[in-house]
CSV table of C-alpha atoms in Angstrom, one decimal:
chain,number,residue,atom,x,y,z
A,1,MET,CA,0.0,0.0,0.0
A,2,SER,CA,1.4,3.4,-0.9
A,3,LYS,CA,1.7,6.2,1.7
A,4,SER,CA,-1.1,8.2,0.0
A,5,ASP,CA,-3.3,5.1,0.1
A,6,ALA,CA,-2.5,4.6,3.8
A,7,ARG,CA,-3.9,8.1,4.5
A,8,MET,CA,-7.2,7.3,2.8
A,9,LEU,CA,-10.3,7.1,5.0
A,10,GLY,CA,-11.7,3.7,5.8
A,11,THR,CA,-15.4,3.0,5.0
A,12,ARG,CA,-16.5,3.7,8.5
A,13,GLU,CA,-14.5,6.9,8.7
A,14,ALA,CA,-15.9,8.1,5.4
A,15,ALA,CA,-19.5,7.5,6.5
A,16,ALA,CA,-18.9,9.3,9.8
A,17,ALA,CA,-17.3,12.3,7.9
A,18,ILE,CA,-20.4,12.6,5.7
A,19,ALA,CA,-22.8,12.3,8.7
A,20,ALA,CA,-20.9,15.1,10.5
A,21,THR,CA,-21.3,17.6,7.6
A,22,MET,CA,-24.7,16.7,6.1
A,23,PRO,CA,-27.4,19.4,6.3
A,24,ALA,CA,-30.5,18.5,8.3
A,25,PHE,CA,-33.6,18.7,6.2
A,26,HIS,CA,-36.7,20.5,7.5
A,27,SER,CA,-40.1,19.2,8.1
A,28,GLU,CA,-43.5,20.0,6.5
A,29,ARG,CA,-47.1,19.1,7.1
A,30,VAL,CA,-48.9,17.1,4.5
A,31,SER,CA,-52.3,15.4,4.3
A,32,VAL,CA,-52.3,11.8,5.6
A,33,GLN,CA,-53.2,10.8,2.0
A,34,GLN,CA,-49.9,12.3,0.8
A,35,ALA,CA,-47.8,10.8,3.6
A,36,ALA,CA,-47.2,7.2,2.5
A,37,GLY,CA,-43.5,6.5,2.1
A,38,ARG,CA,-42.4,9.7,3.8
A,39,ILE,CA,-40.5,10.0,7.0
A,40,LEU,CA,-42.5,10.8,10.1
A,41,ARG,CA,-41.2,13.9,12.1
A,42,GLU,CA,-43.6,13.9,15.0
A,43,THR,CA,-44.9,11.5,17.7
A,44,VAL,CA,-48.3,10.1,17.0
A,45,ARG,CA,-50.4,9.6,20.2
A,46,ALA,CA,-53.6,7.7,20.6
A,47,GLU,CA,-56.7,9.9,20.4
A,48,ARG,CA,-58.7,7.5,22.6
A,49,ASP,CA,-58.4,4.1,24.2
A,50,GLN,CA,-58.1,1.4,21.6
A,51,PRO,CA,-60.6,-0.1,21.3
A,52,PRO,CA,-62.6,2.8,22.7
A,53,PHE,CA,-65.2,0.4,24.1
A,54,ASP,CA,-65.6,-3.3,24.9
A,55,ARG,CA,-65.9,-4.5,21.4
A,56,VAL,CA,-67.8,-7.6,20.2
A,57,THR,CA,-65.6,-9.9,18.1
A,58,MET,CA,-68.1,-12.5,17.0
A,59,ASP,CA,-71.6,-12.5,15.6
A,60,GLY,CA,-73.9,-14.0,18.3
A,61,ILE,CA,-75.7,-13.0,21.5
A,62,ALA,CA,-74.4,-11.0,24.5
A,63,ILE,CA,-75.4,-12.3,28.0
A,64,SER,CA,-74.5,-12.0,31.6
A,65,PHE,CA,-72.2,-14.9,32.5
A,66,ASN,CA,-73.9,-15.1,35.9
A,67,ALA,CA,-77.0,-16.5,34.1
A,68,ILE,CA,-74.9,-19.5,33.0
A,69,ASP,CA,-73.9,-20.1,36.7
A,70,ASP,CA,-77.6,-19.8,37.5
A,71,GLY,CA,-78.4,-22.6,35.0
A,72,LEU,CA,-80.1,-20.5,32.3
A,73,ARG,CA,-79.9,-21.8,28.7
A,74,ARG,CA,-82.7,-19.9,27.0
A,75,PHE,CA,-82.7,-16.1,26.7
A,76,PRO,CA,-85.4,-13.9,25.2
A,77,VAL,CA,-83.8,-11.5,22.6
A,78,GLN,CA,-84.1,-7.9,23.9
A,79,THR,CA,-82.9,-6.2,20.7
A,80,THR,CA,-80.2,-6.4,18.0
A,81,LEU,CA,-77.0,-4.3,17.9
A,82,HIS,CA,-74.8,-3.8,14.8
A,83,ALA,CA,-71.4,-2.1,14.6
A,84,GLY,CA,-71.9,1.7,14.8
A,85,ASP,CA,-75.2,1.4,16.8
A,86,PRO,CA,-75.5,3.5,19.9
A,87,MET,CA,-74.8,1.7,23.2
A,88,VAL,CA,-77.8,-0.3,24.7
A,89,GLY,CA,-77.6,-1.9,28.1
A,90,LEU,CA,-78.8,-5.4,28.9
A,91,ALA,CA,-82.2,-5.2,30.7
A,92,ASP,CA,-81.4,-8.1,33.1
A,93,SER,CA,-79.6,-11.4,33.3
A,94,THR,CA,-82.5,-13.4,31.9
A,95,HIS,CA,-82.3,-11.6,28.5
A,96,CYS,CA,-79.8,-11.5,25.7
A,97,ILE,CA,-79.0,-8.9,23.0
A,98,GLU,CA,-78.2,-10.1,19.5
A,99,VAL,CA,-74.8,-8.6,18.6
A,100,MET,CA,-72.8,-8.3,15.4
A,101,THR,CA,-69.0,-8.2,15.1
A,102,GLY,CA,-67.7,-4.7,15.9
A,103,ALA,CA,-70.7,-3.7,18.0
A,104,VAL,CA,-70.4,-2.1,21.5
A,105,LEU,CA,-70.7,-4.8,24.2
A,106,PRO,CA,-74.0,-4.0,26.0
A,107,PRO,CA,-73.4,-2.8,29.6
A,108,GLY,CA,-74.6,-5.6,31.9
A,109,SER,CA,-73.2,-8.3,29.7
A,110,ASP,CA,-69.8,-10.0,29.9
A,111,CYS,CA,-70.0,-12.9,27.5
A,112,VAL,CA,-70.6,-13.4,23.8
A,113,ILE,CA,-72.0,-16.7,22.6
A,114,PRO,CA,-71.2,-17.2,18.9
A,115,VAL,CA,-74.1,-17.7,16.5
A,116,GLU,CA,-72.9,-21.2,15.7
A,117,ARG,CA,-73.6,-22.2,19.4
A,118,VAL,CA,-77.1,-20.7,19.5
A,119,ARG,CA,-80.5,-21.7,18.1
A,120,LEU,CA,-82.9,-18.8,17.5
A,121,ARG,CA,-86.6,-19.5,17.5
A,122,ASP,CA,-89.6,-17.2,18.2
A,123,ASN,CA,-87.2,-14.4,19.3
A,124,VAL,CA,-85.7,-16.7,22.0
A,125,ALA,CA,-82.0,-17.8,21.9
A,126,GLU,CA,-81.2,-21.2,23.2
A,127,LEU,CA,-77.6,-22.4,23.8
A,128,ALA,CA,-76.6,-25.6,22.0
A,129,PRO,CA,-76.7,-28.7,24.3
A,130,GLY,CA,-73.6,-29.2,26.4
A,131,TYR,CA,-72.1,-25.9,25.4
A,132,ARG,CA,-70.2,-24.2,28.2
A,133,PRO,CA,-68.9,-20.7,27.5
A,134,ASP,CA,-66.2,-18.7,29.3
A,135,ARG,CA,-66.6,-15.3,31.0
A,136,ARG,CA,-65.3,-12.4,28.7
A,137,GLN,CA,-65.0,-14.6,25.6
A,138,PHE,CA,-65.1,-13.0,22.2
A,139,ILE,CA,-64.7,-9.5,23.8
A,140,HIS,CA,-62.0,-7.1,22.7
A,141,ALA,CA,-61.5,-5.2,25.9
A,142,ARG,CA,-61.5,-1.4,26.0
A,143,GLY,CA,-57.9,0.0,26.0
A,144,SER,CA,-56.4,-3.5,25.6
A,145,ASP,CA,-54.5,-2.4,22.5
A,146,HIS,CA,-53.4,0.9,24.0
A,147,ALA,CA,-54.6,3.7,26.3
A,148,GLN,CA,-55.5,7.2,25.3
A,149,ASP,CA,-52.4,9.4,24.7
A,150,THR,CA,-50.1,6.4,24.3
A,151,ALA,CA,-47.3,7.1,21.8
A,152,VAL,CA,-48.0,4.7,18.9
A,153,LEU,CA,-45.6,6.0,16.2
A,154,PHE,CA,-42.3,7.8,16.6
A,155,PRO,CA,-40.3,10.3,14.6
A,156,GLY,CA,-37.9,8.6,12.1
A,157,THR,CA,-40.5,6.0,11.0
A,158,VAL,CA,-41.1,5.4,7.3
A,159,ILE,CA,-44.8,5.8,6.9
A,160,SER,CA,-46.1,2.5,5.6
A,161,PRO,CA,-49.7,1.6,4.8
A,162,MET,CA,-50.0,0.1,8.3
A,163,ALA,CA,-48.7,3.4,9.7
A,164,ILE,CA,-51.3,5.3,7.7
A,165,ALA,CA,-54.0,3.2,9.3
A,166,ILE,CA,-52.6,4.1,12.8
A,167,ILE,CA,-52.3,7.8,12.0
A,168,ALA,CA,-55.9,8.0,10.6
A,169,SER,CA,-57.2,6.0,13.6
A,170,CYS,CA,-55.7,8.7,15.9
A,171,GLY,CA,-57.7,11.4,14.2
A,172,PHE,CA,-54.9,13.1,12.2
A,173,SER,CA,-55.9,14.7,8.9
A,174,GLU,CA,-52.3,16.1,8.5
A,175,ILE,CA,-49.0,14.9,9.7
A,176,ALA,CA,-45.4,16.3,9.9
A,177,VAL,CA,-42.9,14.6,7.6
A,178,SER,CA,-39.5,15.4,6.3
A,179,GLU,CA,-39.3,17.9,3.4
A,180,GLN,CA,-38.1,16.7,0.1
A,181,PRO,CA,-34.6,17.8,-0.4
A,182,VAL,CA,-33.8,19.3,-3.8
A,183,ILE,CA,-31.4,16.8,-5.5
A,184,ARG,CA,-29.6,17.3,-8.8
A,185,VAL,CA,-27.8,14.4,-10.5
A,186,LEU,CA,-25.1,15.2,-13.1
A,187,SER,CA,-23.5,12.6,-15.4
A,188,THR,CA,-20.2,13.7,-16.8
A,189,GLY,CA,-18.5,12.2,-19.8
A,190,SER,CA,-18.1,13.2,-23.4
A,191,GLU,CA,-18.4,9.5,-24.4
A,192,LEU,CA,-21.9,9.1,-23.0
A,193,LEU,CA,-25.0,9.1,-25.2
A,194,PRO,CA,-28.6,8.9,-24.0
A,195,ALA,CA,-30.9,6.1,-25.2
A,196,GLY,CA,-32.8,7.0,-28.4
A,197,GLN,CA,-29.9,8.6,-30.2
A,198,LYS,CA,-27.8,6.8,-32.8
A,199,ILE,CA,-24.6,5.6,-31.2
A,200,GLU,CA,-21.1,5.4,-32.7
A,201,PRO,CA,-18.6,2.7,-32.0
A,202,HIS,CA,-16.6,4.9,-29.7
A,203,GLN,CA,-19.5,6.0,-27.5
A,204,VAL,CA,-21.2,4.5,-24.4
A,205,ARG,CA,-24.8,4.5,-23.4
A,206,LEU,CA,-25.6,6.8,-20.5
A,207,SER,CA,-26.8,4.6,-17.7
A,208,ASN,CA,-25.5,5.9,-14.4
A,209,GLY,CA,-27.8,8.9,-14.2
A,210,PRO,CA,-31.0,6.9,-14.7
A,211,ALA,CA,-29.8,4.3,-12.2
A,212,LEU,CA,-29.1,7.0,-9.6
A,213,LEU,CA,-32.5,8.5,-10.1
A,214,ALA,CA,-34.1,5.1,-9.6
A,215,MET,CA,-32.2,4.6,-6.4
A,216,LEU,CA,-33.2,7.9,-5.1
A,217,GLN,CA,-36.9,7.6,-6.1
A,218,GLY,CA,-36.9,4.1,-4.6
A,219,GLN,CA,-36.4,5.8,-1.2
A,220,GLN,CA,-39.1,8.4,-2.0
A,221,PHE,CA,-36.7,11.2,-2.9
A,222,ASP,CA,-38.7,12.6,-5.8
A,223,ASP,CA,-37.4,16.2,-6.3
A,224,CYS,CA,-34.6,15.0,-8.5
A,225,LEU,CA,-33.4,16.2,-11.9
A,226,HIS,CA,-30.7,14.7,-14.1
A,227,GLU,CA,-28.4,16.4,-16.7
A,228,HIS,CA,-25.6,15.0,-18.8
A,229,LEU,CA,-22.5,17.2,-19.1
A,230,LEU,CA,-19.6,17.0,-21.5
A,231,ASP,CA,-16.0,16.9,-20.2
A,232,GLU,CA,-15.4,20.5,-20.9
A,233,PRO,CA,-14.2,22.8,-18.0
A,234,ALA,CA,-16.3,25.8,-19.1
A,235,ILE,CA,-19.5,23.7,-19.5
A,236,LEU,CA,-18.8,21.9,-16.2
A,237,GLN,CA,-18.2,25.2,-14.4
A,238,GLN,CA,-21.4,26.9,-15.7
A,239,ARG,CA,-23.8,24.0,-15.2
A,240,ILE,CA,-22.5,22.7,-11.9
A,241,ALA,CA,-22.7,26.3,-10.6
A,242,ALA,CA,-26.3,26.6,-11.7
A,243,HIS,CA,-27.3,23.3,-10.1
A,244,LEU,CA,-25.3,24.1,-6.9
A,245,ASP,CA,-27.4,27.2,-6.5
A,246,ALA,CA,-30.7,25.3,-6.9
A,247,ALA,CA,-29.9,22.1,-4.9
A,248,ASP,CA,-29.6,21.0,-1.4
A,249,VAL,CA,-27.7,17.9,-2.6
A,250,LEU,CA,-25.6,17.5,-5.7
A,251,ILE,CA,-24.6,14.1,-7.0
A,252,LEU,CA,-22.1,13.8,-9.8
A,253,SER,CA,-21.0,10.7,-11.6
A,254,GLY,CA,-17.6,10.5,-13.3
A,255,GLY,CA,-14.6,12.9,-13.6
A,256,VAL,CA,-13.1,12.4,-10.1
A,257,SER,CA,-10.2,10.0,-10.8
A,258,MET,CA,-6.7,10.8,-12.1
A,259,GLY,CA,-7.3,11.1,-15.8
A,260,LYS,CA,-6.5,14.2,-17.8
A,261,LYS,CA,-10.2,15.0,-18.3
A,262,ASP,CA,-11.2,14.4,-14.7
A,263,PHE,CA,-12.0,18.0,-14.1
A,264,VAL,CA,-14.7,17.7,-11.4
A,265,PRO,CA,-12.5,18.2,-8.3
A,266,GLN,CA,-10.9,21.4,-9.6
A,267,VAL,CA,-14.3,22.8,-10.8
A,268,LEU,CA,-15.9,22.1,-7.4
A,269,LYS,CA,-12.9,23.8,-5.7
A,270,ASP,CA,-13.3,26.8,-7.9
A,271,LEU,CA,-17.0,27.0,-7.1
A,272,GLY,CA,-16.2,27.2,-3.4
A,273,VAL,CA,-17.1,23.6,-2.5
A,274,GLY,CA,-15.0,22.6,0.5
A,275,LEU,CA,-13.3,19.2,0.3
A,276,VAL,CA,-14.1,16.8,3.1
A,277,PHE,CA,-12.4,13.8,1.6
A,278,HIS,CA,-11.2,12.4,-1.7
A,279,LYS,CA,-10.7,8.6,-2.0
A,280,ILE,CA,-11.8,5.8,0.4
A,281,SER,CA,-9.9,2.6,1.1
A,282,GLN,CA,-12.4,0.4,-0.8
A,283,ARG,CA,-13.0,-1.5,-4.0
A,284,PRO,CA,-15.0,-0.6,-6.0
A,285,GLY,CA,-15.4,3.1,-5.6
A,286,LYS,CA,-12.0,4.2,-4.3
A,287,PRO,CA,-11.9,7.6,-6.0
A,288,MET,CA,-15.1,8.9,-4.4
A,289,TRP,CA,-15.1,12.6,-3.5
A,290,TYR,CA,-17.3,14.4,-1.0
A,291,GLY,CA,-17.5,18.0,0.1
A,292,THR,CA,-19.8,20.8,1.2
A,293,GLY,CA,-21.0,23.8,-0.8
A,294,PRO,CA,-20.8,27.5,0.2
A,295,ASP,CA,-24.4,27.3,1.6
A,296,GLY,CA,-24.0,24.0,3.2
A,297,GLN,CA,-25.0,21.9,0.2
A,298,ALA,CA,-23.9,18.2,0.3
A,299,VAL,CA,-21.8,17.4,-2.8
A,300,PHE,CA,-21.1,13.7,-3.7
A,301,ALA,CA,-18.8,13.1,-6.7
A,302,LEU,CA,-19.0,9.4,-7.4
A,303,PRO,CA,-16.6,7.4,-9.6
A,304,GLY,CA,-17.9,6.9,-13.2
A,305,ASN,CA,-17.6,3.1,-13.5
A,306,PRO,CA,-21.2,1.9,-13.1
A,307,VAL,CA,-20.6,-0.7,-10.3
A,308,SER,CA,-18.6,2.0,-8.3
A,309,THR,CA,-21.4,4.5,-8.9
A,310,LEU,CA,-24.1,2.2,-7.7
A,311,VAL,CA,-22.2,0.9,-4.7
A,312,CYS,CA,-21.2,4.4,-3.5
A,313,CYS,CA,-24.7,5.7,-3.9
A,314,ARG,CA,-26.2,2.9,-1.9
A,315,HIS,CA,-23.5,2.8,0.7
A,316,TYR,CA,-23.0,6.5,1.4
A,317,VAL,CA,-25.5,8.7,-0.4
A,318,LEU,CA,-28.7,7.0,0.5
A,319,PRO,CA,-28.0,6.5,4.2
A,320,ALA,CA,-26.8,10.1,4.5
A,321,LEU,CA,-30.0,11.4,2.9
A,322,LEU,CA,-32.2,9.3,5.1
A,323,ALA,CA,-30.4,10.3,8.2
A,324,ALA,CA,-30.6,14.0,7.3
A,325,SER,CA,-34.3,13.4,6.8
A,326,GLY,CA,-34.7,12.1,10.3
A,327,ARG,CA,-35.0,8.5,9.4
A,328,THR,CA,-34.3,5.9,12.1
A,329,LEU,CA,-31.9,3.6,10.3
A,330,PRO,CA,-32.1,-0.1,10.9
A,331,GLY,CA,-29.3,-2.0,12.7
A,332,ALA,CA,-26.6,-4.0,10.9
A,333,GLU,CA,-27.6,-7.1,9.0
A,334,TRP,CA,-25.4,-10.1,8.5
A,335,ALA,CA,-25.2,-13.1,6.1
A,336,VAL,CA,-23.0,-16.1,5.8
A,337,LEU,CA,-20.9,-16.8,2.8
A,338,THR,CA,-21.6,-19.8,0.7
A,339,GLU,CA,-18.0,-20.2,-0.4
A,340,ASP,CA,-14.5,-19.2,0.7
A,341,VAL,CA,-13.4,-15.7,-0.5
A,342,THR,CA,-9.9,-14.4,-0.6
A,343,VAL,CA,-9.3,-10.6,-1.2
A,344,SER,CA,-6.6,-8.0,-0.9
A,345,ALA,CA,-6.3,-7.0,2.8
A,346,GLU,CA,-5.3,-3.5,1.7
A,347,LEU,CA,-8.8,-2.4,0.7
A,348,THR,CA,-12.4,-3.1,2.0
A,349,VAL,CA,-14.1,-5.0,-0.7
A,350,PHE,CA,-17.8,-4.6,-1.5
A,351,LEU,CA,-18.8,-8.0,-3.1
A,352,PRO,CA,-22.1,-8.3,-4.9
A,353,VAL,CA,-24.2,-11.3,-3.8
A,354,ARG,CA,-27.4,-13.3,-4.4
A,355,LEU,CA,-29.3,-14.2,-1.2
A,356,THR,CA,-31.0,-17.4,-0.2
A,357,SER,CA,-32.3,-18.7,3.1
A,358,ASP,CA,-33.0,-22.2,4.3
A,359,VAL,CA,-35.4,-23.7,6.9
A,360,ASP,CA,-32.8,-22.8,9.6
A,361,GLY,CA,-33.5,-19.2,9.0
A,362,VAL,CA,-29.9,-18.2,8.1
A,363,VAL,CA,-29.4,-15.7,5.3
A,364,ARG,CA,-26.8,-17.1,2.8
A,365,ALA,CA,-24.8,-14.9,0.4
A,366,GLN,CA,-23.6,-16.3,-2.9
A,367,PRO,CA,-20.8,-14.2,-4.3
A,368,VAL,CA,-21.3,-12.8,-7.9
A,369,ALA,CA,-18.2,-11.9,-9.7
A,370,THR,CA,-18.1,-8.7,-11.8
A,371,ASN,CA,-15.8,-8.3,-14.8
A,372,THR,CA,-14.2,-5.1,-13.5
A,373,SER,CA,-16.2,-2.2,-12.0
A,374,GLY,CA,-17.6,-1.5,-15.4
A,375,ASP,CA,-19.6,-4.7,-15.5
A,376,PHE,CA,-23.0,-3.5,-14.1
A,377,THR,CA,-24.8,-6.2,-16.1
A,378,ALA,CA,-23.7,-8.7,-13.5
A,379,LEU,CA,-25.6,-6.8,-10.8
A,380,GLY,CA,-28.9,-7.5,-12.4
A,381,GLY,CA,-29.5,-10.7,-10.5
A,382,THR,CA,-28.0,-9.6,-7.2
A,383,ASP,CA,-29.8,-8.6,-4.0
A,384,GLY,CA,-27.0,-6.5,-2.5
A,385,TYR,CA,-23.4,-6.8,-1.5
A,386,VAL,CA,-21.3,-7.9,1.5
A,387,GLU,CA,-18.6,-5.8,3.1
A,388,LEU,CA,-15.3,-7.6,3.4
A,389,LEU,CA,-13.2,-5.4,5.7
A,390,ARG,CA,-9.6,-4.5,4.7
A,391,GLU,CA,-8.1,-5.9,8.0
A,392,GLN,CA,-8.8,-9.4,6.8
A,393,ALA,CA,-7.8,-11.2,3.6
A,394,PHE,CA,-9.5,-14.6,3.9
A,395,PHE,CA,-13.2,-15.0,4.5
A,396,PRO,CA,-14.3,-18.7,5.0
A,397,ARG,CA,-17.4,-20.3,3.8
A,398,GLY,CA,-20.1,-20.1,6.5
A,399,GLY,CA,-18.5,-17.1,8.1
A,400,PRO,CA,-20.7,-14.1,8.9
A,401,VAL,CA,-20.1,-10.8,7.0
A,402,PRO,CA,-22.0,-7.4,7.0
A,403,LEU,CA,-24.8,-7.4,4.4
A,404,HIS,CA,-26.1,-4.4,2.6
A,405,ARG,CA,-29.3,-4.9,0.4
A,406,TRP,CA,-29.7,-2.7,-2.6
A,407,ALA,CA,-33.3,-1.8,-1.7
A,408,THR,CA,-33.1,-1.2,2.1
A,409,PRO,CA,-30.5,1.2,3.5
């Protein structure tokens, strides 16, 4: 390892440096109907006890259990209650009230006999021969889910369909969520050509930009625009400056290595973007550049090789954006290797894998080789990548390693 490589940040140090300098995104209030997939920024508390009353959970009749102890088996039907009907009390222990699932349990009753165990004739309910109920059966007790004012959802939660149901049940018509950061994605490279245009033998289809947009949008970051820039210093200076003025976060792909046309670091410096680090001790993605703009903008300049771009976006950009949005990030996930792996101990290696699991519940990672960091086609059948730390060169089959899924930072 060269002296310059020895000074490079490790993967953990790079993530920490980004976290220490990322801007925190503000919150906004949106309607509950617009909140799905967003990140919750307030505590949701129960409006009432849940359920708010003793709730019937089975169609049948409601009785006083003491009547069973007194030997009663036949009960005149006092009335019928459906879900949503006002509360009606049981007249006395000799009667029953016909009840439907979701109805309020009539005061004075403490047992529901399911309709399958009852014969109704001439407005009298008779229990099936030999049937012995239990007190409080088929009753969802008031407050048994939670009491009024209980915290049921917390800031940092991704608002799922289940969370929408909870929020609505607590009486919220609007909810505080993280604002959408303004994100601009710039693909650099004179060799790149978008789909739909005639391509020459010396050109390459532009793919990193669309892939980055898809990764961002997959995490509900929707205020994103993409532009392709030629490797010309004047063009880079003008367009990066314009996007820097408009954006909270700038993500560039390409132009950050050691080539004669890798102008991006100098252009960013000229525009007043302060360098936090350049290069990380990892493969792929070693040349990654990160800095902060004059107004606190986060600027990620990712290597242009497609595998490097995707790995760096998933490993650094997405977690940083989610943390700045207030997202509570999940804990580390692990998988066991399905075969021995030997790597250089000088760099942390991000190795693409396919995942399987067996009846023992263990997640198993099958390594997938890529033909250099330009071989993004090999990633098509992968589920994520494992992190093979640089302090170790040999990773045995069956050994646990950190797992990072593409879809879930």
